[in-house]
XYZ file of C-alpha atoms in Angstrom:
719
model
C 32.975 -11.428 21.044
C 34.150 -11.279 17.653
C 30.933 -9.327 16.810
C 31.492 -6.924 19.414
C 34.972 -6.304 18.054
C 34.045 -5.762 14.726
C 30.639 -3.997 15.262
C 31.311 -1.725 18.144
C 35.192 -1.477 18.911
C 36.513 -1.224 15.565
C 39.970 0.046 16.709
C 37.911 3.159 17.991
C 37.451 2.024 21.622
C 39.787 0.027 23.844
C 36.864 -1.731 25.769
C 33.301 -2.063 25.730
C 33.023 0.168 28.901
C 34.617 3.040 26.657
C 32.075 2.318 23.940
C 29.217 2.596 26.159
C 30.061 5.656 27.692
C 29.333 7.339 24.387
C 26.807 4.882 23.019
C 23.748 6.143 24.834
C 20.756 4.168 23.683
C 23.081 1.899 21.827
C 25.059 0.710 24.729
C 25.941 -3.061 24.624
C 24.627 -5.207 27.333
C 27.296 -7.287 29.539
C 27.261 -11.084 29.306
C 27.856 -13.544 31.831
C 28.959 -17.168 31.062
C 28.048 -19.388 34.185
C 29.705 -22.767 34.464
C 28.881 -25.288 37.105
C 30.943 -28.733 37.623
C 33.711 -27.747 35.409
C 35.226 -29.600 33.762
C 32.367 -32.200 33.225
C 31.719 -32.644 29.556
C 34.498 -30.418 28.552
C 37.223 -31.690 26.214
C 40.571 -30.149 25.261
C 39.018 -28.031 22.351
C 36.234 -26.521 24.370
C 38.640 -25.873 27.296
C 40.984 -23.776 24.891
C 37.928 -21.976 23.722
C 36.804 -21.194 27.304
C 40.431 -20.085 28.055
C 40.126 -17.607 24.988
C 36.707 -16.366 26.417
C 38.130 -15.882 30.012
C 41.301 -13.940 28.653
C 39.646 -11.751 25.807
C 36.035 -11.379 27.269
C 36.132 -8.811 29.635
C 37.452 -6.427 26.984
C 34.204 -7.136 24.950
C 32.041 -7.238 28.141
C 31.964 -10.887 28.428
C 32.627 -12.416 31.848
C 32.754 -15.892 33.302
C 31.662 -17.258 36.624
C 32.915 -20.923 36.947
C 32.575 -23.474 39.678
C 35.346 -26.093 39.267
C 35.275 -29.792 40.713
C 38.659 -30.436 42.033
C 37.960 -34.406 42.183
C 38.093 -34.490 38.379
C 41.360 -34.084 36.464
C 41.808 -31.589 33.663
C 43.366 -32.485 30.219
C 47.235 -32.415 30.077
C 48.816 -29.123 29.374
C 45.832 -27.426 30.843
C 45.992 -25.799 34.237
C 43.354 -24.496 36.524
C 45.742 -21.845 37.757
C 46.056 -20.649 34.053
C 42.305 -20.597 33.829
C 42.204 -18.456 36.847
C 45.310 -16.072 36.099
C 42.911 -13.375 34.765
C 40.195 -13.259 37.349
C 39.371 -13.737 40.967
C 40.019 -17.331 42.289
C 38.379 -18.628 45.360
C 39.156 -22.101 46.862
C 36.863 -23.681 49.564
C 38.932 -24.870 52.383
C 37.822 -26.138 55.808
C 34.181 -24.682 55.424
C 35.341 -21.386 54.221
C 36.244 -19.635 50.848
C 39.763 -18.340 50.527
C 41.287 -15.757 48.201
C 43.807 -17.132 46.067
C 45.662 -13.608 45.956
C 48.366 -12.525 48.205
C 46.537 -9.031 48.685
C 43.172 -10.178 49.016
C 44.035 -13.152 51.193
C 44.685 -10.823 54.239
C 40.892 -10.074 54.352
C 38.364 -12.581 55.608
C 35.637 -13.782 53.100
C 32.182 -14.312 54.480
C 29.642 -14.734 51.602
C 26.012 -14.224 52.253
C 23.682 -17.174 52.425
C 21.260 -17.925 49.545
C 18.000 -15.716 49.675
C 14.737 -17.330 50.952
C 12.304 -18.983 48.496
C 10.153 -15.840 48.835
C 12.759 -13.334 48.257
C 14.165 -15.434 45.399
C 10.738 -15.504 43.885
C 10.144 -11.965 44.132
C 13.369 -11.178 42.682
C 12.843 -13.507 39.697
C 9.463 -11.677 39.002
C 10.917 -8.338 39.256
C 13.597 -9.156 36.939
C 11.578 -10.856 34.510
C 9.119 -7.905 34.371
C 12.107 -5.359 33.809
C 13.654 -7.729 31.040
C 10.679 -7.299 28.966
C 11.761 -4.057 27.600
C 15.404 -4.306 28.187
C 16.286 -5.765 24.714
C 14.328 -2.589 23.216
C 16.645 -0.115 21.788
C 15.324 3.303 20.680
C 17.256 5.868 18.604
C 15.187 9.167 18.928
C 14.127 10.337 15.520
C 15.353 13.752 16.525
C 19.054 12.653 16.402
C 18.723 12.277 12.667
C 16.163 14.945 11.557
C 17.180 18.266 10.673
C 16.823 21.234 12.706
C 13.838 23.531 11.770
C 16.262 26.004 9.950
C 17.695 23.086 7.957
C 14.502 21.705 6.377
C 14.707 21.410 2.839
C 18.210 22.351 2.926
C 19.732 19.508 0.762
C 20.463 19.245 -2.976
C 19.791 16.039 -4.800
C 21.765 17.174 -8.058
C 24.518 14.457 -7.272
C 22.378 11.978 -5.419
C 20.398 11.399 -2.181
C 21.867 11.080 1.294
C 19.396 10.435 4.014
C 20.320 9.682 7.748
C 18.150 6.721 9.001
C 19.802 5.568 12.065
C 22.807 5.173 14.324
C 25.969 3.093 13.671
C 27.811 2.638 16.831
C 28.456 5.204 19.445
C 29.514 8.296 17.160
C 28.281 7.696 13.476
C 24.925 8.069 11.846
C 24.030 5.608 9.183
C 23.097 7.171 5.793
C 21.109 5.820 2.923
C 22.929 6.945 -0.281
C 21.294 6.698 -3.895
C 22.724 8.182 -6.796
C 26.316 7.571 -6.826
C 28.221 4.992 -8.695
C 26.437 1.665 -8.803
C 24.528 2.586 -5.538
C 21.188 3.220 -7.449
C 18.490 1.082 -5.873
C 17.843 -0.669 -2.655
C 16.458 -4.170 -1.410
C 15.098 -4.334 2.164
C 14.062 -7.636 3.777
C 12.781 -8.195 7.422
C 10.412 -10.576 9.021
C 7.237 -9.503 10.774
C 8.276 -7.236 13.937
C 11.830 -6.816 12.655
C 11.066 -2.930 12.031
C 10.616 -2.906 8.290
C 7.728 -0.589 8.502
C 9.474 1.893 10.680
C 12.391 1.777 8.517
C 10.215 2.926 5.374
C 8.450 5.615 7.600
C 11.946 6.868 8.520
C 13.166 6.865 4.902
C 10.065 8.939 3.596
C 9.765 11.212 6.412
C 13.408 12.026 6.692
C 13.633 12.534 2.985
C 10.674 15.020 2.953
C 12.488 16.892 5.810
C 15.747 17.287 4.247
C 14.709 17.783 0.600
C 12.263 20.085 -0.942
C 9.480 18.434 -3.317
C 11.328 19.786 -6.412
C 14.146 17.879 -5.201
C 12.709 14.584 -4.262
C 9.231 13.224 -5.356
C 7.841 9.857 -3.972
C 5.618 7.133 -5.287
C 4.604 4.750 -2.390
C 2.927 1.414 -2.727
C 1.962 -0.975 -0.211
C 0.629 -4.284 -1.277
C 0.072 -5.798 2.214
C -3.072 -5.798 4.273
C -2.427 -2.600 6.144
C -2.438 1.296 5.943
C 1.034 2.051 6.678
C 1.246 4.687 3.936
C -2.167 6.176 4.494
C -0.591 8.739 6.974
C 1.172 10.458 3.892
C -2.228 11.046 2.000
C -3.963 12.272 5.253
C -1.342 14.864 5.756
C -1.038 15.565 2.042
C 2.850 15.123 2.006
C 3.878 17.457 -0.975
C 6.552 15.169 -2.167
C 4.201 12.139 -2.812
C 2.937 11.804 -6.226
C 1.186 8.733 -5.558
C -0.016 6.754 -2.551
C -1.408 3.191 -2.721
C -2.786 1.504 0.363
C -3.649 -2.245 0.019
C -2.845 -1.736 -3.628
C -4.168 -3.979 -6.327
C -1.541 -5.539 -8.753
C -3.107 -3.361 -11.583
C -2.455 -0.172 -9.797
C 1.350 -1.093 -9.025
C 1.650 -1.743 -12.742
C 0.242 1.545 -13.725
C 2.758 3.260 -11.406
C 5.582 1.256 -13.299
C 3.989 2.456 -16.587
C 3.782 6.038 -15.482
C 7.544 5.800 -14.425
C 8.534 4.527 -17.679
C 6.693 7.366 -19.542
C 8.540 9.830 -17.225
C 11.796 8.229 -18.269
C 10.710 8.838 -21.833
C 9.880 12.460 -21.034
C 13.311 13.067 -19.178
C 14.980 11.457 -22.084
C 13.374 13.987 -24.654
C 14.451 16.812 -22.274
C 18.061 15.421 -22.134
C 18.187 14.999 -25.993
C 17.147 18.767 -26.507
C 19.696 19.754 -23.751
C 22.340 17.435 -25.326
C 23.209 15.969 -21.962
C 22.922 12.238 -20.443
C 22.230 12.523 -16.916
C 20.461 14.632 -14.101
C 23.380 16.549 -12.886
C 24.301 17.740 -16.438
C 20.752 18.622 -17.186
C 20.399 20.826 -13.970
C 23.724 22.500 -14.645
C 23.386 22.821 -18.467
C 19.655 24.342 -17.921
C 19.503 25.681 -14.565
C 16.056 23.795 -14.088
C 15.342 21.357 -11.337
C 14.676 17.997 -11.912
C 13.789 16.050 -8.817
C 15.083 12.620 -8.071
C 12.339 10.062 -8.193
C 12.113 7.423 -5.240
C 9.772 4.321 -6.049
C 8.972 2.371 -2.866
C 7.136 -0.705 -3.059
C 6.452 -2.801 0.184
C 5.780 -6.482 -0.308
C 6.883 -5.979 -4.015
C 6.585 -9.856 -4.781
C 2.794 -9.657 -4.788
C 2.981 -8.183 -8.221
C 4.401 -11.531 -9.469
C 2.153 -13.856 -7.519
C 0.265 -14.926 -10.555
C 1.963 -16.054 -13.978
C -0.168 -13.493 -16.021
C 0.189 -10.507 -18.203
C 0.482 -8.090 -15.209
C 3.388 -10.143 -13.774
C 5.151 -10.398 -17.102
C 4.774 -6.578 -18.018
C 5.663 -5.661 -14.293
C 8.861 -7.778 -14.561
C 9.922 -6.013 -17.743
C 8.977 -2.491 -16.559
C 10.932 -2.951 -13.315
C 13.963 -4.370 -15.051
C 13.927 -1.543 -17.307
C 13.759 1.073 -14.420
C 16.487 -0.380 -12.496
C 18.700 -0.664 -15.500
C 18.069 2.660 -17.102
C 16.393 4.764 -14.207
C 19.958 5.737 -12.869
C 20.729 8.096 -15.698
C 17.215 9.727 -15.301
C 17.225 10.289 -11.458
C 14.686 7.343 -10.671
C 15.650 4.934 -7.875
C 13.764 2.015 -6.727
C 13.323 0.596 -3.048
C 11.820 -2.712 -2.774
C 10.901 -4.223 0.493
C 9.670 -7.832 1.511
C 9.149 -9.942 4.842
C 10.801 -12.779 3.041
C 12.619 -13.089 -0.451
C 12.606 -17.004 -0.269
C 10.522 -18.399 -3.179
C 10.020 -15.085 -4.807
C 10.165 -15.817 -8.282
C 9.271 -12.452 -9.908
C 12.626 -10.880 -9.089
C 15.142 -12.118 -11.535
C 18.874 -12.291 -11.257
C 19.466 -9.156 -13.462
C 17.164 -7.303 -11.179
C 18.869 -8.422 -8.117
C 22.195 -7.520 -9.457
C 21.167 -3.910 -9.894
C 20.178 -3.616 -6.551
C 23.548 -2.584 -5.053
C 22.268 -1.222 -1.687
C 20.815 -3.967 0.725
C 19.257 -3.533 4.154
C 18.682 -6.804 6.212
C 16.723 -6.701 9.343
C 16.041 -9.660 11.375
C 15.310 -12.591 8.939
C 16.151 -16.284 8.486
C 19.532 -17.479 7.406
C 18.164 -18.191 3.864
C 16.704 -14.741 3.513
C 19.932 -13.401 4.729
C 21.864 -15.465 1.832
C 19.187 -14.202 -0.552
C 19.324 -10.494 0.170
C 23.119 -10.361 1.119
C 25.226 -13.082 -0.139
C 25.308 -16.825 -0.079
C 28.278 -16.690 2.357
C 26.866 -13.659 4.309
C 24.440 -14.991 6.907
C 24.823 -12.196 9.558
C 21.330 -10.939 9.399
C 20.242 -14.208 11.217
C 22.090 -13.121 14.226
C 20.174 -9.802 14.635
C 18.374 -9.820 17.865
C 16.154 -6.867 18.124
C 13.654 -4.966 16.278
C 15.202 -2.052 14.108
C 18.612 -3.687 14.241
C 19.850 -4.022 10.680
C 22.749 -4.671 8.369
C 23.395 -1.715 5.713
C 25.341 -3.111 2.873
C 26.256 -0.990 -0.222
C 28.846 -3.654 -1.636
C 26.060 -6.034 -3.300
C 25.581 -8.028 -0.371
C 29.206 -8.985 0.089
C 30.657 -9.631 3.754
C 33.016 -6.700 3.319
C 30.355 -4.297 2.993
C 28.381 -5.101 6.288
C 27.583 -1.955 8.398
C 25.388 -2.675 11.602
C 23.123 -0.015 12.661
C 19.931 0.743 14.541
C 17.120 2.415 12.664
C 15.751 5.369 14.265
C 12.549 5.097 16.223
C 9.694 7.192 14.716
C 6.483 6.772 16.949
C 3.000 7.662 15.206
C 2.696 10.950 17.276
C 6.101 12.157 16.532
C 5.543 11.282 12.804
C 2.378 13.207 12.592
C 3.863 16.022 14.104
C 6.790 16.101 11.588
C 4.298 15.568 8.721
C 2.206 18.442 9.823
C 5.065 20.736 9.794
C 6.086 19.508 6.426
C 2.557 20.339 5.164
C 2.505 23.876 6.782
C 6.006 24.524 5.667
C 4.919 23.787 2.060
C 2.000 26.209 2.281
C 4.165 28.928 3.437
C 6.270 28.345 0.228
C 3.261 28.498 -1.980
C 4.438 25.341 -3.945
C 2.656 24.301 -7.004
C 2.718 20.422 -7.973
C 0.491 17.708 -9.423
C -2.293 16.448 -7.290
C -1.392 13.498 -5.223
C -2.934 10.088 -6.703
C -4.291 8.052 -3.589
C -5.244 4.730 -4.112
C -7.142 3.068 -0.945
C -7.801 -0.516 -1.558
C -9.275 -1.321 1.718
C -12.426 1.155 1.153
C -14.808 2.116 -1.506
C -13.927 5.058 -3.705
C -15.178 8.544 -2.746
C -17.236 10.615 -5.303
C -16.200 13.609 -3.848
C -12.821 13.060 -5.242
C -14.168 13.116 -8.826
C -12.724 16.551 -10.099
C -14.802 16.549 -13.195
C -18.009 15.873 -11.342
C -17.071 18.537 -8.699
C -16.735 21.191 -11.536
C -20.128 20.085 -13.064
C -21.726 20.385 -9.638
C -20.547 23.857 -9.253
C -22.163 24.589 -12.609
C -24.868 22.096 -13.079
C -27.465 21.501 -15.824
C -25.062 22.590 -18.697
C -25.977 19.883 -21.112
C -28.961 20.895 -22.922
C -28.138 18.810 -26.061
C -27.536 15.251 -24.763
C -27.982 13.915 -28.267
C -24.739 15.855 -29.458
C -23.048 15.714 -25.940
C -23.486 12.311 -24.480
C -23.701 12.400 -20.790
C -21.575 10.358 -18.540
C -22.621 8.175 -15.317
C -19.555 7.818 -13.174
C -19.360 4.448 -11.369
C -16.071 4.341 -9.516
C -12.371 4.736 -9.535
C -10.251 2.288 -11.837
C -7.529 0.407 -10.090
C -5.084 1.909 -12.610
C -4.050 5.518 -13.179
C -6.763 6.805 -15.392
C -9.926 8.762 -15.536
C -12.802 7.470 -13.332
C -14.773 4.642 -14.785
C -17.981 5.718 -16.527
C -20.650 4.863 -19.015
C -21.051 7.086 -21.876
C -24.590 7.361 -22.992
C -24.537 7.570 -26.645
C -27.756 7.370 -28.706
C -27.150 4.066 -30.286
C -28.290 0.539 -29.893
C -27.003 -1.389 -26.666
C -26.603 1.808 -24.702
C -28.163 0.389 -21.563
C -26.350 -0.658 -18.258
C -26.764 -4.054 -16.445
C -25.615 -4.165 -12.772
C -25.180 -7.700 -11.126
C -24.374 -8.522 -7.543
C -25.856 -9.459 -4.208
C -24.006 -6.576 -2.165
C -26.642 -4.032 -1.311
C -23.945 -1.448 -0.352
C -22.225 -1.892 -3.412
C -25.499 -1.522 -5.496
C -26.646 1.292 -3.737
C -23.115 3.047 -4.510
C -23.102 2.354 -8.086
C -26.894 3.245 -8.856
C -26.920 6.505 -6.659
C -23.688 7.648 -8.128
C -24.907 7.035 -11.756
C -28.218 8.876 -11.074
C -26.371 11.710 -9.355
C -24.097 12.149 -12.349
C -26.906 12.273 -14.876
C -28.954 14.634 -12.745
C -26.059 17.017 -12.428
C -25.217 17.282 -16.054
C -28.531 17.149 -17.962
C -31.027 19.997 -17.874
C -34.499 19.479 -16.414
C -35.888 20.658 -19.705
C -34.234 17.906 -21.726
C -34.324 15.056 -19.316
C -36.646 12.578 -17.463
C -35.993 9.916 -14.802
C -38.130 7.110 -14.042
C -37.416 4.714 -11.175
C -38.890 1.379 -10.133
C -37.618 0.516 -6.696
C -39.164 -2.064 -4.331
C -36.248 -2.486 -1.889
C -36.807 -3.238 1.718
C -36.569 -0.417 4.479
C -33.441 -2.160 5.456
C -31.698 -1.616 2.217
C -29.744 1.464 1.726
C -30.571 1.587 -2.112
C -34.134 3.032 -2.063
C -33.484 5.501 0.624
C -30.333 6.788 -0.981
C -32.024 7.335 -4.313
C -34.906 9.244 -2.845
C -32.381 11.342 -0.879
C -30.534 12.360 -4.056
C -33.770 13.075 -5.782
C -34.569 15.328 -3.062
C -31.836 17.323 -3.677
C -32.773 17.913 -7.209
C -36.352 19.256 -6.681
C -37.836 15.853 -7.016
C -37.226 15.367 -10.744
C -37.412 11.673 -10.610
C -40.602 9.670 -10.805
C -40.754 6.906 -8.319
C -43.425 4.647 -9.530
C -45.819 2.705 -7.168
C -46.104 -1.084 -7.510
C -49.632 -0.413 -8.994
C -48.128 1.945 -11.605
C -45.584 -0.366 -12.959
C -47.442 -1.615 -15.864
C -48.471 1.665 -16.880
C -45.035 3.142 -16.620
C -43.589 0.392 -18.666
C -46.533 0.589 -21.331
C -46.145 4.456 -21.489
C -42.184 4.119 -22.236
C -42.741 1.404 -24.873
C -45.395 3.534 -26.535
C -42.923 6.525 -26.612
C -40.173 4.309 -28.069
C -42.771 3.119 -30.739
C -43.569 6.914 -31.529
C -40.041 8.107 -31.734
C -39.099 5.046 -34.102
C -42.248 5.973 -36.283
C -41.478 9.551 -36.371
C -37.759 9.021 -37.439
C -36.263 12.422 -36.159
C -35.495 12.088 -32.472
C -32.255 14.344 -31.975
C -34.386 16.948 -30.162
C -36.334 14.671 -28.141
C -35.473 14.473 -24.361
C -33.365 12.028 -22.756
C -35.110 9.428 -20.657
C -33.782 6.852 -18.015
C -35.713 4.009 -16.666
C -34.061 2.794 -13.598
C -35.098 -0.425 -12.216
C -33.577 -1.366 -8.860
C -33.852 -4.921 -7.554
C -34.951 -6.497 -10.640
C -35.715 -9.951 -8.568
C -38.440 -8.146 -6.743
C -40.359 -7.193 -10.056
C -41.941 -10.735 -10.756
C -44.335 -9.243 -13.213
C -41.580 -8.540 -15.542
C -40.700 -12.073 -15.721
C -41.009 -13.507 -19.370
C -44.237 -15.237 -19.956
C -44.443 -18.780 -21.379
C -46.243 -17.656 -24.376
C -43.533 -15.239 -25.585
C -42.266 -17.489 -28.008
C -45.709 -18.121 -29.768
C -47.068 -16.120 -32.737
C -49.132 -12.981 -31.453
C -51.642 -10.982 -33.609
C -50.705 -7.454 -33.634
C -54.107 -6.635 -32.020
C -53.392 -8.716 -28.949
C -52.243 -6.812 -26.183
C -48.451 -6.953 -25.486
C -47.156 -8.439 -22.351
C -45.314 -6.119 -19.917
C -42.101 -8.347 -20.161
C -42.303 -7.830 -24.151
C -42.764 -4.235 -23.742
C -39.586 -4.039 -21.655
C -37.687 -6.069 -24.304
C -38.938 -3.510 -26.887
C -37.765 -0.601 -24.541
C -34.134 -2.333 -24.316
C -33.847 -2.977 -28.000
C -35.266 0.188 -29.541
C -34.853 2.722 -26.870
C -31.215 3.607 -26.816
C -30.953 4.860 -30.259
C -33.556 7.324 -29.662
C -32.475 8.628 -26.284
C -34.366 6.321 -23.900
C -31.876 4.296 -21.880
C -32.385 1.636 -19.278
C -30.398 0.753 -15.988
C -31.124 -2.580 -14.260
C -29.821 -3.536 -10.995
C -30.150 -7.328 -10.268
C -29.013 -9.858 -7.805
C -27.936 -12.924 -9.988
C -27.654 -13.713 -13.569
C -30.459 -16.415 -12.885
C -32.869 -13.258 -12.364
C -31.938 -11.852 -15.657
C -32.499 -14.712 -17.425
C -36.052 -14.732 -16.095
C -36.628 -11.440 -17.604
C -34.789 -11.091 -20.755
C -33.673 -13.640 -23.339
C -30.126 -14.330 -24.831
C -30.947 -12.106 -27.827
C -32.239 -9.151 -25.523
C -29.285 -9.360 -23.266
C -26.921 -8.352 -26.010
C -28.565 -4.896 -25.702
C -26.653 -4.375 -22.657
C -23.420 -3.104 -24.097
C -22.440 -1.962 -20.516
C -22.155 -4.194 -17.545
C -21.156 -3.975 -14.041
C -20.215 -7.122 -11.931
C -19.607 -7.416 -8.378
C -18.335 -10.882 -6.945
C -20.051 -13.751 -8.066
C -19.784 -17.476 -9.257
C -17.277 -18.248 -12.040
C -20.205 -19.650 -14.197
C -22.388 -16.424 -13.921
C -19.234 -14.318 -14.710
C -18.677 -16.485 -17.734
C -22.226 -16.103 -18.944
C -22.011 -12.291 -18.553
C -18.625 -11.536 -19.911
C -17.017 -14.817 -21.221
C -14.659 -14.794 -18.429
C -14.919 -16.074 -14.739
C -12.688 -13.344 -13.331
C -15.631 -11.820 -11.544
C -15.394 -14.790 -9.158
C -11.936 -13.466 -8.039
C -13.007 -10.025 -7.171
C -12.313 -8.836 -3.561
C -14.211 -6.227 -1.258
C -14.860 -2.808 -2.768
C -14.162 -4.090 -6.238
C -16.297 -4.676 -9.363
C -15.776 -4.993 -13.164
C -16.940 -2.812 -15.798
C -17.423 -4.449 -19.096
C -17.892 -2.406 -22.447
C -19.094 -4.809 -25.011
C -18.697 -2.353 -27.869
C -15.093 -1.194 -26.931
C -14.137 -4.702 -25.857
C -13.009 -3.178 -22.502
C -13.013 -5.157 -19.066
C -11.849 -2.736 -16.365
C -11.592 -3.497 -12.608
C -12.659 -0.555 -10.535
C -13.432 0.263 -7.012
C -17.103 1.344 -6.923
C -18.227 4.638 -5.225
C -19.646 4.311 -1.870
C -23.255 5.845 -1.705
C -22.822 9.710 -1.356
C -22.899 10.659 2.254
C -25.098 13.315 3.993
C -22.367 15.874 4.064
C -21.777 15.791 0.323
C -25.411 16.043 -0.539
C -25.877 18.912 1.903
C -22.998 20.679 0.260
C -24.524 20.152 -3.040
C -27.785 21.124 -1.872
C -26.394 24.522 -0.822
C -24.642 25.020 -4.229
C -27.870 23.769 -6.143
C -29.972 26.458 -4.309
C -28.171 29.202 -6.266
C -29.012 27.788 -9.600
């Protein structure tokens, strides 16, 4: 009753009926208190509370049905007549119920008998079925979205004000950031509380009310889901970065990017001699968009006690402390804040705006205040408390989050995309990180440009080609091997995932074929993969698109191929001048299947020069001497054990470039002096550059699909 009075009536409505007439979908349900055998187990205090409910309840929609046992005495100073004074009072006399009201007493009362068992069962089933959705409350998104003529009509100079739901019968609830201390927001709600819907409402409605030069968005989702993918699919013009199932490294790189943005804006402010966004816009006449960073399940950033967690905590604290002056606002969300160690008290203190959805008492105390546990009483999805007073009870504003179904959201986002195309807006390309799938090589802008103008590298000794492998889990250029003519310029790829191996090998081969002119390059491929493996088929399919520039050696040709390359290495080394010689690549796929390459037992013994050199020794000569004279080797192997059977520890050092998929901690340590490859998840790999001392986690490219290859084929035909 107290909740209804404070939450709904608020001196605006006399009764709950008056509120419900205007509340629409937010109408408050009526409640009935049913008591049998009164006053059994009632004491004086509980009867006084009951009396208060009977007298004040109807105003709040609370009604009492009570059967009183007259054989039991009531406590002193309490009268049954007083309890019944504000209601209908019936007394059972001589087999009949009798009205205890002078007016009604004139009329006979003949109640219906109880329903039959069949009817009762049928009624209960129907009521139960109907009650499933009875607690569901939906505020249509259209009630808070702008009309078509009002799209992009808001100005963010002095802050952001976005309607996100309904608060009571007449008022809308607004999210306001950028005024006073209300700069950043914290959201908490358990699974099923409507937190994802709230995020979608915030993002979609901000994109409807504000143009991209008024508001820009960075969206990071750390949980196992694809909530934010729709903004990438619909190319939301406001979104600068969208991360789905993000890695912690990518989250950190977003924080680093925003830290750099603060520095850029700070320099602009210094030149304009102003201190904040409103002053800058008024002084220069230039627009500077408000930046909103949204991180769902932000605590994932701090799950490990490592460099990433420490740097992220430092940057996040800097953003929430200094971001207000630069128009940068942070919204953090989590299912539960209990046990979250990454968010410090100083960060919490800066999050003046809090939204609590259904959550536990402990979470209510954390997100709001120690004495503010009202969130534990929230009973339905989307019901929330908006608090812009740092969590204090006085700041509680109950509201219902607007309901935005997927179909309606897709329509709105499609309209925004069309609207932006009509305006011919120019903005930076969106950065998309989809952690749940491999990277797509067609998104490599540099490679795409090369494919439009292929075979431009006619001097690989002066212009080292690149082999692109995938997309890093941070905001930077695609992961690539640069083939300088120097010792160690070979590539070793180790892992037992055929799909991943096919992706890295085929992407590397495609990259090199596109760049290098046929007149200055040669490719030799050793592949004995089974028909069920995607590796061999994909390599051959790529070669078909390049007029069969690759030589695929048969099993009976392998010894001759290795011997020819070893002879060429020796010739070039003896010749001394090799800058103008063609670049050659030896690609060995599935090293474990080439037992003839395994080291022989007599490799350690002295051999006269005239003795024929074994094939494994010839391969070692190619690995050691080839890179500096333009002959490079790419090897794909299943395990470190296989590699050890082919090359010794000394020769292993000739692989300055290494790619590791998930493997045992010991294999990882043997290859890169760290067990971290053991912790790699799906679609992930590590790139190790021994010369630069770089260890980079990346998402490997999926093997180029048929559509991509056909598009390249049609372009290649013109050349």
